[in-house]
């Protein structure tokens, strides 16, 4: 039975050094082949043993066979894994190599702008609130003193939603002034709120317009508020947000829900850019939400977030914010 031990050692050596699947297959046929494998030849010798020796001989034979089969499986695993890593027969992972850098994303510049505006306004005591993007006629128009025949309601200037016949038409809000009403309906003055969110208008996209954009709405209602307070707040905001001493200019304007109304311009490289509208909350609006215009007054403003972001980052075309070109967005 020494022949068995020799065969066992030989098989282990051959399989250990087998470099590829071909060599393993050759070794398999040589040692384990059913017809003329070496193991098969030795098995034939078992029948020549005396009945007393046969059980022990059979056991040694089976042990040797199991060992050769195990070496065979090991060799197969070894060759398969070195093929996968492309590295022949060596440790596949070098833990001393520097890791692959992970590409980190960051917040979209408009989201960064929104958070920064909220932060600055919080320093003046303005609390951030939200309102729905799908609005009813009351909050988008009626309560803001925008009459039934006002052109701002034109279906061509708004995204109306299909609703059941006979029910009040809903629309994607065209301005964040809706949130003024929602807050005043729920709360009593004094109030200092700021609301940033999406608004929708079927405007043709160009360098300063997009059909979906964001507004920042500010509202302050207290006894004795004047236009001078409004200008101070806007100048503080503009200087904090844009850095330096930013000049703010009011131009006379008209909004149905403010009286007087102004357009708010900010200076940009010697040029004045319109950032939004503002004014003193119209007494009719205060009355519509149940406030007493003899006791409190207020100011409100609504600025375009894309416009102030473009001003801050030196972006010439607000459409760039929504092209999703990573090379553009990476800069912020
Ligand atoms: C309003 O929407 C008023 N609700 C603002 C207001 C609030 C007045 C409170 C008084 C009191 P206006 O339609 O002008 O006003 O829009 C305000 C700002 O939104 C504009 O000055 C501009 O900065 C921005 N804006 C308007 N349309 C677009 C657009 N299509 N794309 C990007 N920004 C826009």
Short mmCIF file of C-alpha atoms in Angstrom, two decimals, residues 8-319:
data_model
loop_
_atom_site.label_atom_id
_atom_site.label_comp_id
_atom_site.label_asym_id
_atom_site.label_seq_id
_atom_site.Cartn_x
_atom_site.Cartn_y
_atom_site.Cartn_z
CA UNK A 8 -1.24 10.73 -2.86
CA UNK A 9 1.95 12.80 -2.59
CA UNK A 10 2.42 12.90 -6.35
CA UNK A 11 -1.16 14.07 -6.95
CA UNK A 12 -0.84 16.81 -4.32
CA UNK A 13 2.39 18.09 -5.89
CA UNK A 14 1.08 18.07 -9.44
CA UNK A 15 -2.19 19.79 -8.54
CA UNK A 16 -0.47 22.41 -6.41
CA UNK A 17 1.70 23.49 -9.31
CA UNK A 18 -1.03 23.24 -11.96
CA UNK A 19 -1.11 26.72 -13.53
CA UNK A 20 -4.36 26.59 -15.46
CA UNK A 21 -7.58 24.68 -16.06
CA UNK A 22 -5.91 22.56 -18.76
CA UNK A 23 -3.22 21.28 -16.39
CA UNK A 24 -5.84 20.49 -13.77
CA UNK A 25 -7.93 18.54 -16.23
CA UNK A 26 -4.87 16.55 -17.32
CA UNK A 27 -4.10 15.72 -13.68
CA UNK A 28 -7.70 14.72 -13.11
CA UNK A 29 -7.63 12.22 -15.98
CA UNK A 30 -4.27 10.91 -14.84
CA UNK A 31 -5.18 10.36 -11.19
CA UNK A 32 -8.96 10.14 -11.00
CA UNK A 33 -9.88 8.99 -14.52
CA UNK A 34 -12.63 6.31 -14.41
CA UNK A 35 -11.12 4.15 -17.09
CA UNK A 36 -7.39 4.22 -16.64
CA UNK A 37 -6.65 6.67 -13.85
CA UNK A 38 -3.88 5.63 -11.50
CA UNK A 39 -6.30 5.39 -8.59
CA UNK A 40 -8.44 3.00 -10.58
CA UNK A 41 -5.40 0.78 -11.16
CA UNK A 42 -4.66 0.64 -7.44
CA UNK A 43 -8.30 -0.12 -6.66
CA UNK A 44 -7.92 -3.30 -8.71
CA UNK A 45 -5.18 -4.44 -6.33
CA UNK A 46 -7.64 -4.33 -3.40
CA UNK A 47 -9.28 -7.53 -4.57
CA UNK A 48 -5.90 -9.28 -4.21
CA UNK A 49 -5.79 -8.65 -0.46
CA UNK A 50 -6.64 -11.31 2.05
CA UNK A 51 -10.13 -11.02 3.60
CA UNK A 52 -8.49 -9.94 6.91
CA UNK A 53 -6.52 -7.09 5.30
CA UNK A 54 -9.29 -5.94 3.02
CA UNK A 55 -11.24 -3.61 5.40
CA UNK A 56 -8.08 -1.72 6.40
CA UNK A 57 -6.90 -1.58 2.80
CA UNK A 58 -10.28 -0.31 1.64
CA UNK A 59 -10.22 2.44 4.25
CA UNK A 60 -6.73 3.62 3.25
CA UNK A 61 -7.81 3.62 -0.35
CA UNK A 62 -10.89 5.72 0.38
CA UNK A 63 -8.88 8.18 2.48
CA UNK A 64 -6.32 8.61 -0.29
CA UNK A 65 -9.04 9.14 -2.86
CA UNK A 66 -10.80 11.75 -0.71
CA UNK A 67 -7.53 13.60 -0.27
CA UNK A 68 -6.80 13.66 -3.99
CA UNK A 69 -10.34 14.89 -4.73
CA UNK A 70 -9.84 17.66 -2.14
CA UNK A 71 -6.50 18.74 -3.71
CA UNK A 72 -8.27 18.79 -7.03
CA UNK A 73 -11.03 21.13 -5.73
CA UNK A 74 -8.44 23.40 -4.10
CA UNK A 75 -6.49 23.70 -7.33
CA UNK A 76 -9.67 24.58 -9.23
CA UNK A 77 -10.54 27.36 -6.75
CA UNK A 78 -7.04 28.75 -6.88
CA UNK A 79 -6.99 28.94 -10.67
CA UNK A 80 -10.50 30.42 -10.86
CA UNK A 81 -9.78 33.24 -8.38
CA UNK A 82 -6.46 34.20 -9.97
CA UNK A 83 -8.22 34.44 -13.33
CA UNK A 84 -10.81 36.82 -11.85
CA UNK A 85 -8.30 39.22 -10.32
CA UNK A 86 -5.93 38.91 -13.23
CA UNK A 87 -3.14 38.40 -10.70
CA UNK A 88 -1.74 34.87 -10.88
CA UNK A 89 -1.65 33.09 -7.60
CA UNK A 90 -0.89 36.04 -5.30
CA UNK A 91 -2.85 37.95 -2.65
CA UNK A 92 -5.57 39.71 -4.71
CA UNK A 93 -6.03 42.80 -2.49
CA UNK A 94 -3.14 45.06 -1.60
CA UNK A 95 -4.39 46.75 1.56
CA UNK A 96 -1.49 49.20 1.52
CA UNK A 97 -2.66 50.93 -1.68
CA UNK A 98 -4.40 54.33 -1.25
CA UNK A 99 -8.20 54.03 -1.62
CA UNK A 100 -10.17 55.17 -4.67
CA UNK A 101 -11.37 58.74 -4.05
CA UNK A 102 -15.15 58.97 -3.45
CA UNK A 103 -16.87 61.65 -5.56
CA UNK A 104 -18.79 63.84 -3.13
CA UNK A 105 -21.81 65.79 -4.33
CA UNK A 106 -23.17 68.96 -2.77
CA UNK A 107 -26.39 70.91 -2.56
CA UNK A 108 -27.71 72.58 -5.71
CA UNK A 109 -26.81 76.31 -5.81
CA UNK A 110 -30.51 77.25 -5.60
CA UNK A 111 -30.92 75.09 -2.47
CA UNK A 112 -27.78 76.68 -1.01
CA UNK A 113 -29.24 80.10 -1.79
CA UNK A 114 -32.56 79.24 -0.13
CA UNK A 115 -30.82 78.08 3.06
CA UNK A 116 -28.62 81.17 3.15
CA UNK A 117 -31.61 83.51 2.71
CA UNK A 118 -33.42 81.71 5.55
CA UNK A 119 -30.36 82.08 7.76
CA UNK A 120 -30.01 85.82 7.10
CA UNK A 121 -33.71 86.51 7.59
CA UNK A 122 -33.70 84.48 10.82
CA UNK A 123 -31.17 86.97 12.21
CA UNK A 124 -33.86 89.65 11.80
CA UNK A 125 -36.41 87.42 13.52
CA UNK A 126 -38.18 86.16 10.38
CA UNK A 127 -39.46 82.62 10.82
CA UNK A 128 -39.40 80.27 7.77
CA UNK A 129 -42.77 78.86 6.75
CA UNK A 130 -44.04 76.75 3.83
CA UNK A 131 -47.17 76.77 1.74
CA UNK A 132 -48.68 74.43 -0.87
CA UNK A 133 -47.65 74.63 -4.53
CA UNK A 134 -51.14 73.68 -5.71
CA UNK A 135 -53.35 76.60 -4.76
CA UNK A 136 -56.95 77.71 -4.95
CA UNK A 137 -58.28 80.96 -6.42
CA UNK A 138 -58.79 82.51 -3.00
CA UNK A 139 -55.17 82.33 -1.88
CA UNK A 140 -53.55 83.01 -5.27
CA UNK A 141 -55.90 85.87 -6.28
CA UNK A 142 -59.04 86.88 -4.33
CA UNK A 143 -57.53 87.41 -0.88
CA UNK A 144 -54.68 89.34 -2.56
CA UNK A 145 -57.26 91.76 -4.00
CA UNK A 146 -56.66 90.49 -7.55
CA UNK A 147 -60.14 91.01 -9.01
CA UNK A 148 -62.17 88.57 -11.08
CA UNK A 149 -61.32 90.42 -14.30
CA UNK A 150 -57.64 91.01 -13.53
CA UNK A 151 -55.31 89.91 -16.35
CA UNK A 152 -53.09 88.07 -13.82
CA UNK A 153 -55.78 85.35 -13.80
CA UNK A 154 -55.51 84.76 -17.55
CA UNK A 155 -55.34 81.05 -18.40
CA UNK A 156 -52.43 81.87 -20.71
CA UNK A 157 -50.45 83.28 -17.77
CA UNK A 158 -51.08 80.43 -15.34
CA UNK A 159 -50.87 76.66 -15.05
CA UNK A 160 -54.47 75.75 -14.22
CA UNK A 161 -55.16 72.15 -13.24
CA UNK A 162 -58.04 70.07 -14.54
CA UNK A 163 -60.68 69.74 -11.82
CA UNK A 164 -64.18 68.31 -11.71
CA UNK A 165 -66.78 70.42 -13.51
CA UNK A 166 -68.37 72.95 -11.18
CA UNK A 167 -65.62 72.94 -8.59
CA UNK A 168 -63.27 75.87 -8.04
CA UNK A 169 -60.32 75.77 -10.47
CA UNK A 170 -56.95 74.99 -8.86
CA UNK A 171 -53.62 76.13 -10.20
CA UNK A 172 -49.88 75.84 -9.62
CA UNK A 173 -49.26 78.98 -7.58
CA UNK A 174 -47.87 81.84 -9.64
CA UNK A 175 -46.37 83.64 -6.64
CA UNK A 176 -45.45 82.97 -3.01
CA UNK A 177 -47.68 85.84 -1.84
CA UNK A 178 -50.24 83.04 -1.28
CA UNK A 179 -48.31 82.16 1.87
CA UNK A 180 -48.89 85.65 3.33
CA UNK A 181 -52.61 84.91 3.28
CA UNK A 182 -52.28 81.37 4.62
CA UNK A 183 -50.22 82.57 7.59
CA UNK A 184 -52.35 85.64 8.39
CA UNK A 185 -55.50 83.50 8.31
CA UNK A 186 -54.03 81.23 10.97
CA UNK A 187 -52.19 83.65 13.22
CA UNK A 188 -52.53 86.98 14.92
CA UNK A 189 -50.01 89.83 14.57
CA UNK A 190 -47.19 90.55 15.31
CA UNK A 191 -45.82 88.47 12.43
CA UNK A 192 -42.40 88.12 10.82
CA UNK A 193 -42.28 85.32 8.31
CA UNK A 194 -40.28 84.40 5.26
CA UNK A 195 -41.31 81.73 2.75
CA UNK A 196 -39.16 80.29 -0.01
CA UNK A 197 -40.53 77.95 -2.62
CA UNK A 198 -41.35 77.10 -6.21
CA UNK A 199 -43.76 79.08 -8.33
CA UNK A 200 -44.92 78.46 -11.88
CA UNK A 201 -45.68 80.67 -14.87
CA UNK A 202 -45.89 79.77 -18.55
CA UNK A 203 -43.11 82.25 -19.35
CA UNK A 204 -40.74 81.57 -22.23
CA UNK A 205 -37.35 80.61 -20.85
CA UNK A 206 -34.59 83.17 -21.41
CA UNK A 207 -31.56 84.46 -19.50
CA UNK A 208 -33.75 85.91 -16.70
CA UNK A 209 -36.94 83.80 -16.95
CA UNK A 210 -37.86 80.17 -16.40
CA UNK A 211 -41.35 78.60 -16.27
CA UNK A 212 -40.58 77.13 -12.84
CA UNK A 213 -38.66 79.39 -10.50
CA UNK A 214 -38.41 80.25 -6.81
CA UNK A 215 -39.46 83.27 -4.84
CA UNK A 216 -38.62 84.49 -1.39
CA UNK A 217 -41.61 86.10 0.23
CA UNK A 218 -41.21 88.26 3.30
CA UNK A 219 -44.01 89.59 5.49
CA UNK A 220 -43.88 91.73 8.60
CA UNK A 221 -47.06 92.91 10.37
CA UNK A 222 -46.87 94.97 13.56
CA UNK A 223 -48.18 98.29 14.83
CA UNK A 224 -46.41 101.26 13.21
CA UNK A 225 -44.56 99.58 10.31
CA UNK A 226 -43.43 101.91 7.49
CA UNK A 227 -41.77 101.77 4.07
CA UNK A 228 -38.51 102.82 5.75
CA UNK A 229 -38.52 99.54 7.72
CA UNK A 230 -38.97 97.66 4.46
CA UNK A 231 -36.00 99.38 2.86
CA UNK A 232 -33.77 98.77 5.89
CA UNK A 233 -34.63 95.08 5.93
CA UNK A 234 -34.00 94.70 2.19
CA UNK A 235 -30.71 96.55 2.40
CA UNK A 236 -29.58 94.44 5.34
CA UNK A 237 -30.58 91.33 3.43
CA UNK A 238 -28.85 92.38 0.19
CA UNK A 239 -25.63 93.40 1.95
CA UNK A 240 -25.50 90.16 3.99
CA UNK A 241 -26.31 87.96 1.03
CA UNK A 242 -24.20 89.63 -1.64
CA UNK A 243 -21.44 90.99 0.57
CA UNK A 244 -20.34 94.59 0.85
CA UNK A 245 -22.56 97.60 0.82
CA UNK A 246 -25.19 96.78 -1.79
CA UNK A 247 -27.40 99.64 -2.87
CA UNK A 248 -31.15 99.07 -3.02
CA UNK A 249 -33.49 101.22 -5.07
CA UNK A 250 -37.30 101.50 -5.00
CA UNK A 251 -39.23 102.38 -8.16
CA UNK A 252 -42.96 103.18 -7.98
CA UNK A 253 -45.05 100.25 -9.17
CA UNK A 254 -48.40 98.58 -8.72
CA UNK A 255 -49.51 95.34 -7.08
CA UNK A 256 -53.18 94.87 -6.12
CA UNK A 257 -52.20 93.65 -2.64
CA UNK A 258 -49.79 96.44 -1.63
CA UNK A 259 -50.26 100.21 -1.37
CA UNK A 260 -47.92 101.88 -2.09
CA UNK A 261 -46.11 99.33 -4.26
CA UNK A 262 -42.51 99.37 -5.46
CA UNK A 263 -40.13 97.46 -7.68
CA UNK A 264 -36.96 96.52 -5.83
CA UNK A 265 -33.71 96.95 -7.78
CA UNK A 266 -30.22 96.08 -6.63
CA UNK A 267 -26.99 97.32 -8.12
CA UNK A 268 -24.85 94.87 -10.06
CA UNK A 269 -21.58 96.06 -11.53
CA UNK A 270 -22.89 99.54 -12.07
CA UNK A 271 -26.17 98.22 -13.48
CA UNK A 272 -29.49 98.09 -11.66
CA UNK A 273 -31.23 94.70 -11.75
CA UNK A 274 -34.87 94.15 -10.81
CA UNK A 275 -35.01 91.61 -8.01
CA UNK A 276 -38.67 91.71 -7.09
CA UNK A 277 -41.71 93.59 -5.94
CA UNK A 278 -42.69 94.94 -2.54
CA UNK A 279 -44.90 97.40 -0.72
CA UNK A 280 -47.06 98.10 2.29
CA UNK A 281 -49.74 95.43 2.75
CA UNK A 282 -52.98 96.88 1.38
CA UNK A 283 -55.58 97.52 4.14
CA UNK A 284 -58.06 95.51 2.04
CA UNK A 285 -55.80 92.46 2.42
CA UNK A 286 -55.48 92.97 6.17
CA UNK A 287 -59.26 93.14 6.37
CA UNK A 288 -59.69 90.01 4.20
CA UNK A 289 -57.80 87.99 6.80
CA UNK A 290 -59.55 89.60 9.76
CA UNK A 291 -56.86 92.07 10.90
CA UNK A 292 -57.70 95.64 11.88
CA UNK A 293 -55.83 98.05 9.54
CA UNK A 294 -56.22 100.83 12.12
CA UNK A 295 -54.20 98.83 14.64
CA UNK A 296 -51.50 97.17 12.55
CA UNK A 297 -49.65 97.79 9.31
CA UNK A 298 -47.19 95.67 7.43
CA UNK A 299 -44.82 95.35 4.56
CA UNK A 300 -44.33 92.47 2.14
CA UNK A 301 -41.79 91.68 -0.54
CA UNK A 302 -41.29 88.97 -3.13
CA UNK A 303 -37.91 88.44 -4.78
CA UNK A 304 -36.80 86.01 -7.50
CA UNK A 305 -34.41 83.47 -5.97
CA UNK A 306 -32.77 82.62 -9.31
CA UNK A 307 -32.13 86.32 -9.90
CA UNK A 308 -30.43 86.90 -6.55
CA UNK A 309 -28.46 83.63 -6.90
CA UNK A 310 -27.32 84.70 -10.39
CA UNK A 311 -26.29 88.07 -8.98
CA UNK A 312 -24.32 86.47 -6.16
CA UNK A 313 -22.53 83.82 -8.23
CA UNK A 314 -22.03 85.92 -11.34
CA UNK A 315 -24.21 83.65 -13.49
CA UNK A 316 -25.31 85.35 -16.71
CA UNK A 317 -28.14 82.97 -17.64
CA UNK A 318 -30.50 81.45 -15.04
CA UNK A 319 -31.27 78.53 -17.40
#
